[in-house]
Coordinates of C-alpha atoms and ligand atoms in Angstrom, one line a residue:
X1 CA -27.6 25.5 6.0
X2 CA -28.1 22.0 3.8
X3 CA -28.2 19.1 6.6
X4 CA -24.8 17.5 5.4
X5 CA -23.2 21.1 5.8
X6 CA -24.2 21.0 9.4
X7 CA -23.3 16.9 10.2
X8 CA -19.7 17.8 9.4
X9 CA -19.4 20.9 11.7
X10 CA -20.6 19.1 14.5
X11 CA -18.4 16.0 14.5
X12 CA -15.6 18.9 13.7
X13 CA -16.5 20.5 17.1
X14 CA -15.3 17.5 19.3
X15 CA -11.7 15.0 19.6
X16 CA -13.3 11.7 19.0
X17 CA -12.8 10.3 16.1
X18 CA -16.3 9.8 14.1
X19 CA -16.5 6.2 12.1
X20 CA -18.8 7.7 9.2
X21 CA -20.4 4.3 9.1
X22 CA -21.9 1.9 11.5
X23 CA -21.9 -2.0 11.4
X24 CA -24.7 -3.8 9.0
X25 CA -23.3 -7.1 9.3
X26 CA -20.4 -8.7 11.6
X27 CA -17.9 -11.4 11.3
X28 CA -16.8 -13.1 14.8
X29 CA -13.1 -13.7 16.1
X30 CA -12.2 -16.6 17.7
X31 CA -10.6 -16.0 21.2
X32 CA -6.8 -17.4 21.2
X33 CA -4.3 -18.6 24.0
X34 CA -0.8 -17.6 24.1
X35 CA -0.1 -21.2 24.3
X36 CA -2.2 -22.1 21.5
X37 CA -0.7 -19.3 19.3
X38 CA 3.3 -20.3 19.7
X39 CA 2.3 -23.7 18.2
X40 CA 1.0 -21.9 15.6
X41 CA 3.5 -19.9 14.9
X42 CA 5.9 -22.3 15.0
X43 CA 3.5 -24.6 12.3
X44 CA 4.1 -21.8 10.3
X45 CA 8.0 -21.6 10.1
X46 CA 7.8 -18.6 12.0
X47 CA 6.7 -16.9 9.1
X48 CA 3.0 -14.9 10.2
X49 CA 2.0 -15.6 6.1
X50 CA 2.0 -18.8 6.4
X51 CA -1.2 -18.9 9.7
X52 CA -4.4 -20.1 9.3
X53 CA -6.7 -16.3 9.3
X54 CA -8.6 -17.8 11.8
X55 CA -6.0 -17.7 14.7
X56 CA -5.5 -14.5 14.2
X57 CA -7.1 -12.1 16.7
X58 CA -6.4 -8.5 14.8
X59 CA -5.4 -9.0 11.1
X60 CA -3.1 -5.9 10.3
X61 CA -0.6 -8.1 7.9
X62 CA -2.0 -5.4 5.1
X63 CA -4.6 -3.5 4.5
X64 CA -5.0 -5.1 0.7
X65 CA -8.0 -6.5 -0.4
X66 CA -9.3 -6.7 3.6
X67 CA -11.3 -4.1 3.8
X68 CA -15.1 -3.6 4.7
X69 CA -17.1 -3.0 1.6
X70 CA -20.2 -0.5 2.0
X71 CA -23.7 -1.5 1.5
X72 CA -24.0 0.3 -1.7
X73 CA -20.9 -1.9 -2.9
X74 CA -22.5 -5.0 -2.5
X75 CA -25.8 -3.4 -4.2
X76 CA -23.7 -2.5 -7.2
X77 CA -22.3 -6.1 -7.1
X78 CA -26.2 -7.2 -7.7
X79 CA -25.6 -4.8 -10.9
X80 CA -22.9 -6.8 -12.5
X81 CA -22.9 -8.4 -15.8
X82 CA -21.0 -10.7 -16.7
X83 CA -21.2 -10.3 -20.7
X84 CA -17.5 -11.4 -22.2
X85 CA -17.3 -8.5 -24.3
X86 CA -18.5 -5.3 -23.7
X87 CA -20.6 -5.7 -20.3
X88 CA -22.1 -2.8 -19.0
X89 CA -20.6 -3.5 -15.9
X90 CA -17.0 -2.4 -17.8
X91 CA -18.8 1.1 -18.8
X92 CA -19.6 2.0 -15.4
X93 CA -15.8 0.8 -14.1
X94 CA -14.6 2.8 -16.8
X95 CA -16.6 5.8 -16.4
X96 CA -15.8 6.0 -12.3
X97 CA -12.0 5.3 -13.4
X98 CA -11.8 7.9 -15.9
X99 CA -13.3 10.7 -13.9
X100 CA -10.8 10.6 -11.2
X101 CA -7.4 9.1 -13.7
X102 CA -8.4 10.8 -17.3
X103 CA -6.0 8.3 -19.6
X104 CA -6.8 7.6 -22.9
X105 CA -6.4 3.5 -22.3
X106 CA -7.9 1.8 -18.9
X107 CA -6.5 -1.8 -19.2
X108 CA -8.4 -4.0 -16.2
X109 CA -6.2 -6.4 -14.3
X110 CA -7.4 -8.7 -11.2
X111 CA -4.9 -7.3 -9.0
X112 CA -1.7 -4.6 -9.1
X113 CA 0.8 -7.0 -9.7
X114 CA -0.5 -8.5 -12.9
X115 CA -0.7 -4.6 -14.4
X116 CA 3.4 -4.5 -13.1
X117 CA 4.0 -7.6 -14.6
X118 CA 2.2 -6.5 -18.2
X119 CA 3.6 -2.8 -17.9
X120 CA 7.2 -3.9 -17.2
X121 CA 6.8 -7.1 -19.4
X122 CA 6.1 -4.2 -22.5
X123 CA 9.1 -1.6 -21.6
X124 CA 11.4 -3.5 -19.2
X125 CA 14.3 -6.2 -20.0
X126 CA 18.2 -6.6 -19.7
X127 CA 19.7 -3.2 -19.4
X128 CA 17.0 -0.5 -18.7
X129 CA 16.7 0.9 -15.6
X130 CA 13.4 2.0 -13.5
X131 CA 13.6 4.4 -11.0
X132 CA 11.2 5.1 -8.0
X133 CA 10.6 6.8 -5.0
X134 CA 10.8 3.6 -3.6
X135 CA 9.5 0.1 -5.4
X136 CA 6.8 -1.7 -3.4
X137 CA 8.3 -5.6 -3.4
X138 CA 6.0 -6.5 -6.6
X139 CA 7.0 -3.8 -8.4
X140 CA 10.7 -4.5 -7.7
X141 CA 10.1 -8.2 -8.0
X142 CA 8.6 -7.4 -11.7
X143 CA 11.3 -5.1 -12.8
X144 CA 14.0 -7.5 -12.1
X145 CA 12.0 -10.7 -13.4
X146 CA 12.5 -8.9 -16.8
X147 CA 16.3 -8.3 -16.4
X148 CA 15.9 -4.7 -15.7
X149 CA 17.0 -2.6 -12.4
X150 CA 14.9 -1.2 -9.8
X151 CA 16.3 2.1 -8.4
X152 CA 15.1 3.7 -5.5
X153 CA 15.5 7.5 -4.9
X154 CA 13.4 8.9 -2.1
X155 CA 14.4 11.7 -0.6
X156 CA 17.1 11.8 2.3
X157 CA 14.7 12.2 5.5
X158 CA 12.5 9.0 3.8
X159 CA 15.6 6.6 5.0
X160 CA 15.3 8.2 8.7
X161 CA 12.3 7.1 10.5
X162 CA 12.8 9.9 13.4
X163 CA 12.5 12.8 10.6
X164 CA 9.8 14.9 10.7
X165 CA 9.1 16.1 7.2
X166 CA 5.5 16.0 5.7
X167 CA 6.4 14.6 2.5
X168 CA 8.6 12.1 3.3
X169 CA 7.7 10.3 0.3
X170 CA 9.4 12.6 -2.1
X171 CA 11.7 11.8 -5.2
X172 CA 15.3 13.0 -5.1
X173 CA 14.9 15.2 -8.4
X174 CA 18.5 15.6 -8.2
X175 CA 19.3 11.8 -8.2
X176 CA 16.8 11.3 -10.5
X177 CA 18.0 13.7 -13.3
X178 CA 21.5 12.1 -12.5
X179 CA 20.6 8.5 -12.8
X180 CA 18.7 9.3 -15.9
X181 CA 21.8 11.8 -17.0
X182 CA 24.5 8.9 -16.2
X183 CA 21.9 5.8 -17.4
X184 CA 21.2 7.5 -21.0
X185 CA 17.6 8.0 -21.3
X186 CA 16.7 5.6 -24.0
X187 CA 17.3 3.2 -20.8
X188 CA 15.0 4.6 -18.3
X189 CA 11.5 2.9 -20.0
X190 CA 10.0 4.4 -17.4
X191 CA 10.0 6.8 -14.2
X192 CA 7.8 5.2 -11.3
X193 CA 6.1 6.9 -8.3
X194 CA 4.5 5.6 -5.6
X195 CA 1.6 7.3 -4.2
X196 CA 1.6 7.2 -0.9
X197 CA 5.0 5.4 -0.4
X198 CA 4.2 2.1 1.2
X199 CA 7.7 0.4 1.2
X200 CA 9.1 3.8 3.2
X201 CA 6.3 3.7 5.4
X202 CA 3.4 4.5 3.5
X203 CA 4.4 8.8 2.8
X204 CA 2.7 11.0 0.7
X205 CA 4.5 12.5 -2.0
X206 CA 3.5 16.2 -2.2
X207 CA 2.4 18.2 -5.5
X208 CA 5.5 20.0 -5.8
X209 CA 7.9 17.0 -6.0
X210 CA 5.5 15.7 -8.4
X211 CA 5.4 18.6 -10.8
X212 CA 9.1 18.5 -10.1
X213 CA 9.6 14.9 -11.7
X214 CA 7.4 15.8 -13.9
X215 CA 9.2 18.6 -15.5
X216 CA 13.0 16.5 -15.3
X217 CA 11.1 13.6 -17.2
X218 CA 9.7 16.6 -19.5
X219 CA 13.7 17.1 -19.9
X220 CA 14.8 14.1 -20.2
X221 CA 12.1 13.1 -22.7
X222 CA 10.9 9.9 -20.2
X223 CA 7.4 9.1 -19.4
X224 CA 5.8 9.5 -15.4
X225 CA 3.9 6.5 -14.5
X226 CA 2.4 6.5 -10.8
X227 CA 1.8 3.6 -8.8
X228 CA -1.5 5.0 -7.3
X229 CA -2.6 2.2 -4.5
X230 CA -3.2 4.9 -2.6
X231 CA -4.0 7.7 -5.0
X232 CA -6.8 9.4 -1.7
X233 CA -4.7 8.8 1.3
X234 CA -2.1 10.7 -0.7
X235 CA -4.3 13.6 -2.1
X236 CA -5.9 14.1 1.1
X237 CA -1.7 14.7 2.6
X238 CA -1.3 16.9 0.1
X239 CA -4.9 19.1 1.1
X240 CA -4.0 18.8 4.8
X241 CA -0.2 19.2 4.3
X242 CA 0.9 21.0 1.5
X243 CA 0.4 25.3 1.0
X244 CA -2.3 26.4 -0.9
X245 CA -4.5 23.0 -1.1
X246 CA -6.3 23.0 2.3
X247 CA -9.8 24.5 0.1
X248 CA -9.5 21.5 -2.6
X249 CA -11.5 18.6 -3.3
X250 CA -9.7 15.6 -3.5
X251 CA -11.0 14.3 -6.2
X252 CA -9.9 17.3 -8.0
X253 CA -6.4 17.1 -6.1
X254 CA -6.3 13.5 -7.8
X255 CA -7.4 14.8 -11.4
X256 CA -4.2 17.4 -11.0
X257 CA -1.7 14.2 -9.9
X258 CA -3.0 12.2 -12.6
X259 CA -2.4 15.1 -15.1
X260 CA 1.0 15.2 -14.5
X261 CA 1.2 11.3 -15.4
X262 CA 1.8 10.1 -18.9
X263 CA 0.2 6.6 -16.9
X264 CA -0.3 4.5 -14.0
X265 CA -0.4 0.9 -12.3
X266 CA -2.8 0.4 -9.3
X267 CA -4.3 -2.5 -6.8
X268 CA -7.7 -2.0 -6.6
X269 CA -7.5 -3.9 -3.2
X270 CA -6.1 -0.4 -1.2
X271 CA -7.9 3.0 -1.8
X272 CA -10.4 1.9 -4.4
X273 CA -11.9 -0.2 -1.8
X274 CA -12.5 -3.6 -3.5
X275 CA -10.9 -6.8 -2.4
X276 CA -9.7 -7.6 -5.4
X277 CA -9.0 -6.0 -8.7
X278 CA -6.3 -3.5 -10.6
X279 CA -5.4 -1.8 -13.3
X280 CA -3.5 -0.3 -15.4
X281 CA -3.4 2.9 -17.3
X282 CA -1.5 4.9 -20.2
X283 CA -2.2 7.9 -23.1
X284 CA 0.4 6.2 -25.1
X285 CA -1.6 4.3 -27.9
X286 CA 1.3 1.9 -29.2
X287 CA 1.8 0.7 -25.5
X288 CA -1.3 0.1 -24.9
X289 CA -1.7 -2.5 -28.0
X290 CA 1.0 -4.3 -26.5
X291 CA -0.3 -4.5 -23.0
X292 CA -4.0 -5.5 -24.2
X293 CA -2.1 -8.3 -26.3
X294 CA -0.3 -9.5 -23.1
X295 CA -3.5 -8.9 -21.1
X296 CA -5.7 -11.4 -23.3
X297 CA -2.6 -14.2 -22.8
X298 CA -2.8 -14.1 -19.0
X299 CA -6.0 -12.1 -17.6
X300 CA -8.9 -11.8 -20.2
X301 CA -10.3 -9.6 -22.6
X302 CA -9.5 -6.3 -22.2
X303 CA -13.4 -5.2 -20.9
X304 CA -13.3 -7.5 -17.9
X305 CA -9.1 -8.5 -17.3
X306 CA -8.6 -10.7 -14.9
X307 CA -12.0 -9.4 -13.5
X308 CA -15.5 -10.5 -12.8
X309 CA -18.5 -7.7 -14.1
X310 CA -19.7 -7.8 -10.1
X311 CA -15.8 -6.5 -9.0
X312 CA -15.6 -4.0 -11.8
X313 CA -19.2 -2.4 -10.3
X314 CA -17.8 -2.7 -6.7
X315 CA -14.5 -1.0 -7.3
X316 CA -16.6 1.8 -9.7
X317 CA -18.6 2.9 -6.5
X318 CA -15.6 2.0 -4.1
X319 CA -13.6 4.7 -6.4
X320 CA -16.8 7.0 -5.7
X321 CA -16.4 6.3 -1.6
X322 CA -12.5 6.5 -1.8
X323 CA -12.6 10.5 -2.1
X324 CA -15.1 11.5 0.6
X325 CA -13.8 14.1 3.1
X326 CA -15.5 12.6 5.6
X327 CA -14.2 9.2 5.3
X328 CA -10.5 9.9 4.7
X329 CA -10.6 12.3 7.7
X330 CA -11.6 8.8 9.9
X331 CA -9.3 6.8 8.2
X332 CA -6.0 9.3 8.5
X333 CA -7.2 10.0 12.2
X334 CA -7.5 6.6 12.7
X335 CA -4.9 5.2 11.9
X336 CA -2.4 8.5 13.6
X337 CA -4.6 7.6 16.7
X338 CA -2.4 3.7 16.4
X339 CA 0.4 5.7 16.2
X340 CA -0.3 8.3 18.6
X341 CA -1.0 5.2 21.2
X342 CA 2.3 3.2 20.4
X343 CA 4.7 6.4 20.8
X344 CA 2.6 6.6 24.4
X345 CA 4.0 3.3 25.0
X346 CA 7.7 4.3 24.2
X347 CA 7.8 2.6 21.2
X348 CA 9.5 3.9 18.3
X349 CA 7.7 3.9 15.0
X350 CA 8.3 6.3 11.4
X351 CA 7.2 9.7 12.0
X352 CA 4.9 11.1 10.8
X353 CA 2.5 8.5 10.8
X354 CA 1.2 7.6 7.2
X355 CA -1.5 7.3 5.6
X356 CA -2.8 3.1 5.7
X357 CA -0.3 2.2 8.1
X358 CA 1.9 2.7 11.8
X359 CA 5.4 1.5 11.1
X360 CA 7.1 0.8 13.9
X361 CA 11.0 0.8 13.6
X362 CA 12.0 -2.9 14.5
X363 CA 16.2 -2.0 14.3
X364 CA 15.2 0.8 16.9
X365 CA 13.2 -0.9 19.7
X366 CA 15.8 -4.3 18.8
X367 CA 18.9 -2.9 18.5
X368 CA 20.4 -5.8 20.1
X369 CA 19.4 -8.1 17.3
X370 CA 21.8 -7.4 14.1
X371 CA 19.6 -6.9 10.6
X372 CA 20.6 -10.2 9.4
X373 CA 18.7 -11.9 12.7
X374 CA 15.9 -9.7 11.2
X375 CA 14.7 -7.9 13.8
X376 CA 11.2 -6.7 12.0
X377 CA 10.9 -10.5 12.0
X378 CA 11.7 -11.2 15.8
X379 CA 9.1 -8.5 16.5
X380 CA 6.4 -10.0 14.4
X381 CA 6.5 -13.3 15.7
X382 CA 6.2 -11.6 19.6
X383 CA 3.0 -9.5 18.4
X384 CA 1.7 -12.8 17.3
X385 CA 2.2 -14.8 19.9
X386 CA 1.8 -12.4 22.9
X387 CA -1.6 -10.9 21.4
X388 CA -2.7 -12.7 17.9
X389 CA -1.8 -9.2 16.6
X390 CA -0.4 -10.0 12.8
X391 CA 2.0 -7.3 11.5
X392 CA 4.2 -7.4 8.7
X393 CA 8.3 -7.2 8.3
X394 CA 9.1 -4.6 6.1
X395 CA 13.2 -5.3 6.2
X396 CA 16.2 -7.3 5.7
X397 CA 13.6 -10.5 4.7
X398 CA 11.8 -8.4 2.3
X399 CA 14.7 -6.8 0.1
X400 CA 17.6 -7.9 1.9
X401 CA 18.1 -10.9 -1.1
X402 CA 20.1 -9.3 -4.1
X403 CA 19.6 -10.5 -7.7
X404 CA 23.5 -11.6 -7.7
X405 CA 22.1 -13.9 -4.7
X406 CA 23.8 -12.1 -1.8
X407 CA 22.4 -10.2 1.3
X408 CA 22.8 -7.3 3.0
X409 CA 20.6 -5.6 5.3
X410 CA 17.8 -3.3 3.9
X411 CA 18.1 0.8 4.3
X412 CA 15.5 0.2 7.7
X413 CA 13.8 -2.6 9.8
X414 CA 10.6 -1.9 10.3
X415 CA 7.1 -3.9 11.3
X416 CA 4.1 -2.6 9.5
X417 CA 0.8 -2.5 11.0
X418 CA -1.7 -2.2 8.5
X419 CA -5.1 -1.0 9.0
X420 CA -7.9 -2.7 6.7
X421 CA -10.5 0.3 5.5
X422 CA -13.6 0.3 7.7
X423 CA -12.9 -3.1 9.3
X424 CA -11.7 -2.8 13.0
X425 CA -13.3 -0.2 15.9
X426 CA -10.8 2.0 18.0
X427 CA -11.2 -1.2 20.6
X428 CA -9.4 -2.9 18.6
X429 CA -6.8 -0.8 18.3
X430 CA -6.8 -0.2 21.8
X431 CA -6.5 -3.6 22.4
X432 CA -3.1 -3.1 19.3
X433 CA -1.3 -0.5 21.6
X434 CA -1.9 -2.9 24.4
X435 CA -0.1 -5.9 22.9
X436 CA 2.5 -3.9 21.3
X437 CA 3.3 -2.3 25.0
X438 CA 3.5 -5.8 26.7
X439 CA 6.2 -6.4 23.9
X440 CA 8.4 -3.5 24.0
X441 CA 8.6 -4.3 28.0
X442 CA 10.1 -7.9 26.8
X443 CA 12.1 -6.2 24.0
X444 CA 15.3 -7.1 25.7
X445 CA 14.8 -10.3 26.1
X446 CA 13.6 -11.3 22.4
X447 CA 15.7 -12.9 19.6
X448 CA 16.1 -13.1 16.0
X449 CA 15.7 -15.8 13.3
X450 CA 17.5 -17.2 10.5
X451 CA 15.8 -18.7 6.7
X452 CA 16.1 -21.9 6.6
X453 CA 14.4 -22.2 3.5
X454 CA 13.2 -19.9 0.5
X455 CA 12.3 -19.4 -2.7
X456 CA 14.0 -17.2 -5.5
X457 CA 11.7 -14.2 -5.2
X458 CA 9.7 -12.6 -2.9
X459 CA 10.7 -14.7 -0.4
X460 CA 8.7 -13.2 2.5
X461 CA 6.0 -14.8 1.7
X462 CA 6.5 -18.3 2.2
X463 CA 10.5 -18.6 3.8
X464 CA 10.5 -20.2 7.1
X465 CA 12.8 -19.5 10.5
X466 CA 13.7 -20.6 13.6
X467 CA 14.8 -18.6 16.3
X468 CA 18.7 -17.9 16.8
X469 CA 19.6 -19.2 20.5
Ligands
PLP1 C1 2.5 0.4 -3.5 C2 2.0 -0.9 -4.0 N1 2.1 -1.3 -5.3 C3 1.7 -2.4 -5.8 C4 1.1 -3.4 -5.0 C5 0.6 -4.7 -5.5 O1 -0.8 -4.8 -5.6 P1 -1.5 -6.2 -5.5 O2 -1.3 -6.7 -4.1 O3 -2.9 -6.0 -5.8 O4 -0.9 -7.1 -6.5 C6 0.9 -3.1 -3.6 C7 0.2 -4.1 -2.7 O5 0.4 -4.1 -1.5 C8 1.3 -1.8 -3.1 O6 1.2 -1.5 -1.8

């Protein structure tokens, strides 16, 4: 039996989880009081995005663009070239892209957003409508910035964060041949989804819903574009999850998704494994010509984007890492064990747990605080200062602002705890299900916030609170 063969049999044969990696270099954390942290917080508006990094204790605001490159990333990144035009550098990026998402155009961006904001800049605008599973806040944010509407249409049990369903990312195929039925499809530029769905709690969308969009686009004559930030996490669902896939490669489970896309957008910063870089992806040729003429406006020529040659060589061999068995079996068990620890605790979080991220359901473990005292936020704020633990709201302050300028509370609350790829030991997130317990005890006694000031979009960013007495 070949040595490799053998390595993963034994780690199979026992409960721990394996980290198929150990540490070649280490940053240090700077120790925090409780004391010292609600001054902090309070610096900050109450907002956790607005902290200085280095008072926080366990960074899981996201797991973009945080996490730990391999040694054979940063050799690559000795490899890159930084020609203007043509670098070899773009060849090997193109080459790593291509063999996993085989579209005719590959258009580089230097992060997700700025392939949104070209995509929906080209097929958007006043009267179209985009549907998707469910829009990740940039996405949205893009749509509407070009006067078009951003639809959601996961499936039922996505909105329910008790419902136990193993693609709970799905698209509604009969809302979505509706809207498109109702909308006219000359109106529908585009139909979007996410892969795995981060904004409903990071759930993988299985094959069969796909080929099922796929075939009422087919219908309704529409292209499939996927948002693929986390194109592995999502193909290794479907060879866990889904009947018939448990013998595939994922890298051959990712060929099959992209085959059923006419294109795609995607961060580099989340599965690839970079901190930094996108793009963005189509077979339609007259598209494309637009979106390389918008791409030289506001990232670059279209062989680097808004890339160095040293982050097109690091993503290329992060793509190559991305799809190993061996990794995403440590990084879905790792971040299940989060989740596994925090429903220990009593505490309520989106079942089942997905693939970059434990989502625990603010509304549920706050009921006392109303959606427009933003209870995701109330919880933040508490994780911070009782631990230095940084989450993320996922709620009414996200998507709760309307383009006509009202508010109403989003479809859940909840607090995302992202886990950065390779980055933080099972200590660490021992230490997590620690702070988050010590919380829930308090959960009673916690209050919410209300905005006192923010900008027009994405407001979660930068508004800032204070607590409501
Ligand atoms: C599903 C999804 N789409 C798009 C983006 C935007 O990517 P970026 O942060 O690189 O602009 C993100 C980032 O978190 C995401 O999770």
């Amino acid at each position: 039996m070949p040595q490799a063969a053998r390595a993963v049999i034994t780690t199979d044969m026992f409960t721990t989880i394996f980290e198929p990696f150990r540490i070649h270099s280490v940053e240090p954390l700077r120790m925090t009081t409780p004391g010292y942290r609600a001054a902090a917080i309070r610096d900050a508006g109450y907002n956790v995005f607005g902290l200085h990094s280095a008072d926080v204790l366990v960074d899981l605001l996201t797991d973009s663009g945080t996490g730990a490159m391999s040694r054979d990333q940063w050799a690559a990144i000795q490899h890159g070239d930084e020609s203007y035009a043509g670098s070899p550098s773009w060849y090997v990026f193109l080459e790593a892209v291509r063999k996993l998402f085989p579209f005719a155009h590959v258009i580089p961006t230097h992060q997700g957003r700025a392939a949104e904001k070209i995509l929906f800049a080209a097929i958007g605008g006043p009267g179209k409508v985009v549907p998707n599973n469910t829009h990740f806040d940039t996405t949205r944010a893009n749509v509407e910035f070009t006067g078009a509407e951003a639809v959601d249409l996961v499936i039922a049990e996505g909105h329910d964060p008790a419902a136990q369903h193993p693609f709970k990312g799905n698209m509604d195929v009969e809302a979505l041949d509706r809207l498109i039925a109702t909308r006219g499809a000359e109106n529908v530029p585009v139909v979007m989804i996410t892969i795995t769905n981060n904004s409903g709690g990071g759930q993988p969308v299985s094959l069969e819903n796909l080929r099922a969009v796929r075939a009422v686009c087919d219908r309704h004559g529409v292209p499939l574009y996927l948002d693929a930030c986390r194109f592995a996490e999502n193909a290794w669902f479907i060879r866990e999850r889904e009947p018939g896939q448990g013998e595939r490669d994922v890298a051959d489970i990712v060929r099959e998704v992209a085959g059923l896309a006419d294109g795609m957008t995607i961060s580099a910063k989340k599965d690839p494994l970079a901190n930094i870089g996108g793009w963005l992806a189509t077979n339609d040729d007259a598209l494309a010509e637009r979106c390389r003429a918008l791409l030289v406006l506001t990232e670059g020529f279209p062989t680097y984007g808004g890339l160095a040659g040293r982050d097109l060589e690091a993503i290329a061999q992060g793509l190559e890492e991305a799809v190993a068995h061996d990794y995403l079996r440590y990084r879905t068990r790792s971040t299940a064990y989060l989740g596994d620890g925090l429903q220990r605790a009593g505490i309520p979080i989106v079942q089942p747990v997905g693939g970059h991220a434990v989502y625990i359901d603010a509304r549920g473990l706050l009921p006392h605080v109303p959606p427009l005292h933003y209870p995701g936020q109330a919880l933040v704020v508490a994780l911070y200062e009782t631990g230095g633990v940084r989450g993320c709201e996922i709620g009414t302050v996200m998507f709760g602002r309307q383009p006509d300028g009202t508010e109403i509370p989003a479809a859940m609350d909840l607090v995302r705890l992202a886990i950065p790829r390779r980055t933080y030991t099972q200590s660490h997130v021992d230490y997590v299900i620690e702070v988050c317990g010590a919380v829930a005890e308090r959960a009673p006694q916690l209050t919410g916030y209300r905005i006192v000031e923010e900008p027009a979009q994405l407001r979660h960013f930068t508004a800032r609170f204070e607590p409501v007495p």
